[in-house]
Amino acid sequence: MAGLGYAELLIILVIVLIIFGVGRISRLGSELGKGISAFREGVREGSNEDDEKDTSDIEA
């Protein structure tokens, strides 16, 4: 099985645009970006909570 070239990727992109439309794809991209941002923020908050627990264990 050969890899996808530029022509194949362009054809796939055109088909996706026809099926979903530009507006829906941009909305999906926006929602995906918001989800990734929320995930990163949650990971950062979880990491901060772990750091606080580690320092409180040392002080006790």
mmCIF file with all atom_site columns, C-alpha atoms in Angstrom:
data_model
loop_
_atom_site.group_PDB
_atom_site.id
_atom_site.type_symbol
_atom_site.label_atom_id
_atom_site.label_alt_id
_atom_site.label_comp_id
_atom_site.label_asym_id
_atom_site.label_entity_id
_atom_site.label_seq_id
_atom_site.pdbx_PDB_ins_code
_atom_site.Cartn_x
_atom_site.Cartn_y
_atom_site.Cartn_z
_atom_site.occupancy
_atom_site.B_iso_or_equiv
_atom_site.pdbx_formal_charge
_atom_site.auth_seq_id
_atom_site.auth_comp_id
_atom_site.auth_asym_id
_atom_site.auth_atom_id
_atom_site.pdbx_PDB_model_num
ATOM 1  C CA . MET A 1 1  ? 0.000   0.000  0.000  1.00 0.00 ? 1  MET A CA 1
ATOM 2  C CA . ALA A 1 2  ? 1.498   3.291  -1.100 1.00 0.00 ? 2  ALA A CA 1
ATOM 3  C CA . GLY A 1 3  ? 1.415   6.546  0.854  1.00 0.00 ? 3  GLY A CA 1
ATOM 4  C CA . LEU A 1 4  ? -0.910  9.394  0.016  1.00 0.00 ? 4  LEU A CA 1
ATOM 5  C CA . GLY A 1 5  ? 0.476   12.039 -2.291 1.00 0.00 ? 5  GLY A CA 1
ATOM 6  C CA . TYR A 1 6  ? -0.548  15.662 -2.733 1.00 0.00 ? 6  TYR A CA 1
ATOM 7  C CA . ALA A 1 7  ? -3.090  14.839 -5.437 1.00 0.00 ? 7  ALA A CA 1
ATOM 8  C CA . GLU A 1 8  ? -4.856  12.256 -3.298 1.00 0.00 ? 8  GLU A CA 1
ATOM 9  C CA . LEU A 1 9  ? -4.927  14.561 -0.261 1.00 0.00 ? 9  LEU A CA 1
ATOM 10 C CA . LEU A 1 10 ? -6.352  17.370 -2.410 1.00 0.00 ? 10 LEU A CA 1
ATOM 11 C CA . ILE A 1 11 ? -9.107  15.099 -3.715 1.00 0.00 ? 11 ILE A CA 1
ATOM 12 C CA . ILE A 1 12 ? -9.974  13.983 -0.166 1.00 0.00 ? 12 ILE A CA 1
ATOM 13 C CA . LEU A 1 13 ? -10.071 17.623 0.992  1.00 0.00 ? 13 LEU A CA 1
ATOM 14 C CA . VAL A 1 14 ? -12.424 18.593 -1.845 1.00 0.00 ? 14 VAL A CA 1
ATOM 15 C CA . ILE A 1 15 ? -14.751 15.676 -1.056 1.00 0.00 ? 15 ILE A CA 1
ATOM 16 C CA . VAL A 1 16 ? -14.808 16.607 2.647  1.00 0.00 ? 16 VAL A CA 1
ATOM 17 C CA . LEU A 1 17 ? -15.588 20.234 1.753  1.00 0.00 ? 17 LEU A CA 1
ATOM 18 C CA . ILE A 1 18 ? -18.444 19.135 -0.483 1.00 0.00 ? 18 ILE A CA 1
ATOM 19 C CA . ILE A 1 19 ? -19.918 16.823 2.151  1.00 0.00 ? 19 ILE A CA 1
ATOM 20 C CA . PHE A 1 20 ? -19.572 19.033 5.239  1.00 0.00 ? 20 PHE A CA 1
ATOM 21 C CA . GLY A 1 21 ? -19.263 22.566 3.882  1.00 0.00 ? 21 GLY A CA 1
ATOM 22 C CA . VAL A 1 22 ? -16.822 25.260 4.917  1.00 0.00 ? 22 VAL A CA 1
ATOM 23 C CA . GLY A 1 23 ? -18.927 26.610 7.799  1.00 0.00 ? 23 GLY A CA 1
ATOM 24 C CA . ARG A 1 24 ? -19.300 23.269 9.504  1.00 0.00 ? 24 ARG A CA 1
ATOM 25 C CA . ILE A 1 25 ? -15.604 22.434 9.148  1.00 0.00 ? 25 ILE A CA 1
ATOM 26 C CA . SER A 1 26 ? -14.560 25.787 10.642 1.00 0.00 ? 26 SER A CA 1
ATOM 27 C CA . ARG A 1 27 ? -16.993 25.250 13.547 1.00 0.00 ? 27 ARG A CA 1
ATOM 28 C CA . LEU A 1 28 ? -15.565 21.767 14.141 1.00 0.00 ? 28 LEU A CA 1
ATOM 29 C CA . GLY A 1 29 ? -12.037 23.186 14.114 1.00 0.00 ? 29 GLY A CA 1
ATOM 30 C CA . SER A 1 30 ? -13.023 25.859 16.599 1.00 0.00 ? 30 SER A CA 1
ATOM 31 C CA . GLU A 1 31 ? -14.629 23.333 18.944 1.00 0.00 ? 31 GLU A CA 1
ATOM 32 C CA . LEU A 1 32 ? -11.597 21.060 18.664 1.00 0.00 ? 32 LEU A CA 1
ATOM 33 C CA . GLY A 1 33 ? -9.318  23.967 19.602 1.00 0.00 ? 33 GLY A CA 1
ATOM 34 C CA . LYS A 1 34 ? -11.473 24.830 22.624 1.00 0.00 ? 34 LYS A CA 1
ATOM 35 C CA . GLY A 1 35 ? -11.426 21.198 23.723 1.00 0.00 ? 35 GLY A CA 1
ATOM 36 C CA . ILE A 1 36 ? -7.655  20.992 23.480 1.00 0.00 ? 36 ILE A CA 1
ATOM 37 C CA . SER A 1 37 ? -7.296  24.238 25.444 1.00 0.00 ? 37 SER A CA 1
ATOM 38 C CA . ALA A 1 38 ? -9.607  22.947 28.182 1.00 0.00 ? 38 ALA A CA 1
ATOM 39 C CA . PHE A 1 39 ? -7.669  19.678 28.339 1.00 0.00 ? 39 PHE A CA 1
ATOM 40 C CA . ARG A 1 40 ? -4.340  21.486 28.679 1.00 0.00 ? 40 ARG A CA 1
ATOM 41 C CA . GLU A 1 41 ? -5.758  23.733 31.404 1.00 0.00 ? 41 GLU A CA 1
ATOM 42 C CA . GLY A 1 42 ? -7.065  20.706 33.293 1.00 0.00 ? 42 GLY A CA 1
ATOM 43 C CA . VAL A 1 43 ? -3.707  18.963 33.053 1.00 0.00 ? 43 VAL A CA 1
ATOM 44 C CA . ARG A 1 44 ? -1.962  22.121 34.261 1.00 0.00 ? 44 ARG A CA 1
ATOM 45 C CA . GLU A 1 45 ? -4.357  22.463 37.221 1.00 0.00 ? 45 GLU A CA 1
ATOM 46 C CA . GLY A 1 46 ? -3.921  18.800 38.095 1.00 0.00 ? 46 GLY A CA 1
ATOM 47 C CA . SER A 1 47 ? -0.171  19.211 38.007 1.00 0.00 ? 47 SER A CA 1
ATOM 48 C CA . ASN A 1 48 ? -0.388  22.256 40.307 1.00 0.00 ? 48 ASN A CA 1
ATOM 49 C CA . GLU A 1 49 ? -2.553  20.312 42.782 1.00 0.00 ? 49 GLU A CA 1
ATOM 50 C CA . ASP A 1 50 ? -0.023  17.469 42.807 1.00 0.00 ? 50 ASP A CA 1
ATOM 51 C CA . ASP A 1 51 ? 2.790   19.944 43.475 1.00 0.00 ? 51 ASP A CA 1
ATOM 52 C CA . GLU A 1 52 ? 0.837   21.451 46.379 1.00 0.00 ? 52 GLU A CA 1
ATOM 53 C CA . LYS A 1 53 ? 0.236   17.987 47.876 1.00 0.00 ? 53 LYS A CA 1
ATOM 54 C CA . ASP A 1 54 ? 3.936   17.138 47.569 1.00 0.00 ? 54 ASP A CA 1
ATOM 55 C CA . THR A 1 55 ? 5.026   20.298 49.386 1.00 0.00 ? 55 THR A CA 1
ATOM 56 C CA . SER A 1 56 ? 2.417   19.837 52.130 1.00 0.00 ? 56 SER A CA 1
ATOM 57 C CA . ASP A 1 57 ? 3.723   16.294 52.735 1.00 0.00 ? 57 ASP A CA 1
ATOM 58 C CA . ILE A 1 58 ? 7.221   17.669 53.207 1.00 0.00 ? 58 ILE A CA 1
ATOM 59 C CA . GLU A 1 59 ? 6.077   20.345 55.669 1.00 0.00 ? 59 GLU A CA 1
ATOM 60 C CA . ALA A 1 60 ? 4.087   17.916 57.824 1.00 0.00 ? 60 ALA A CA 1
#
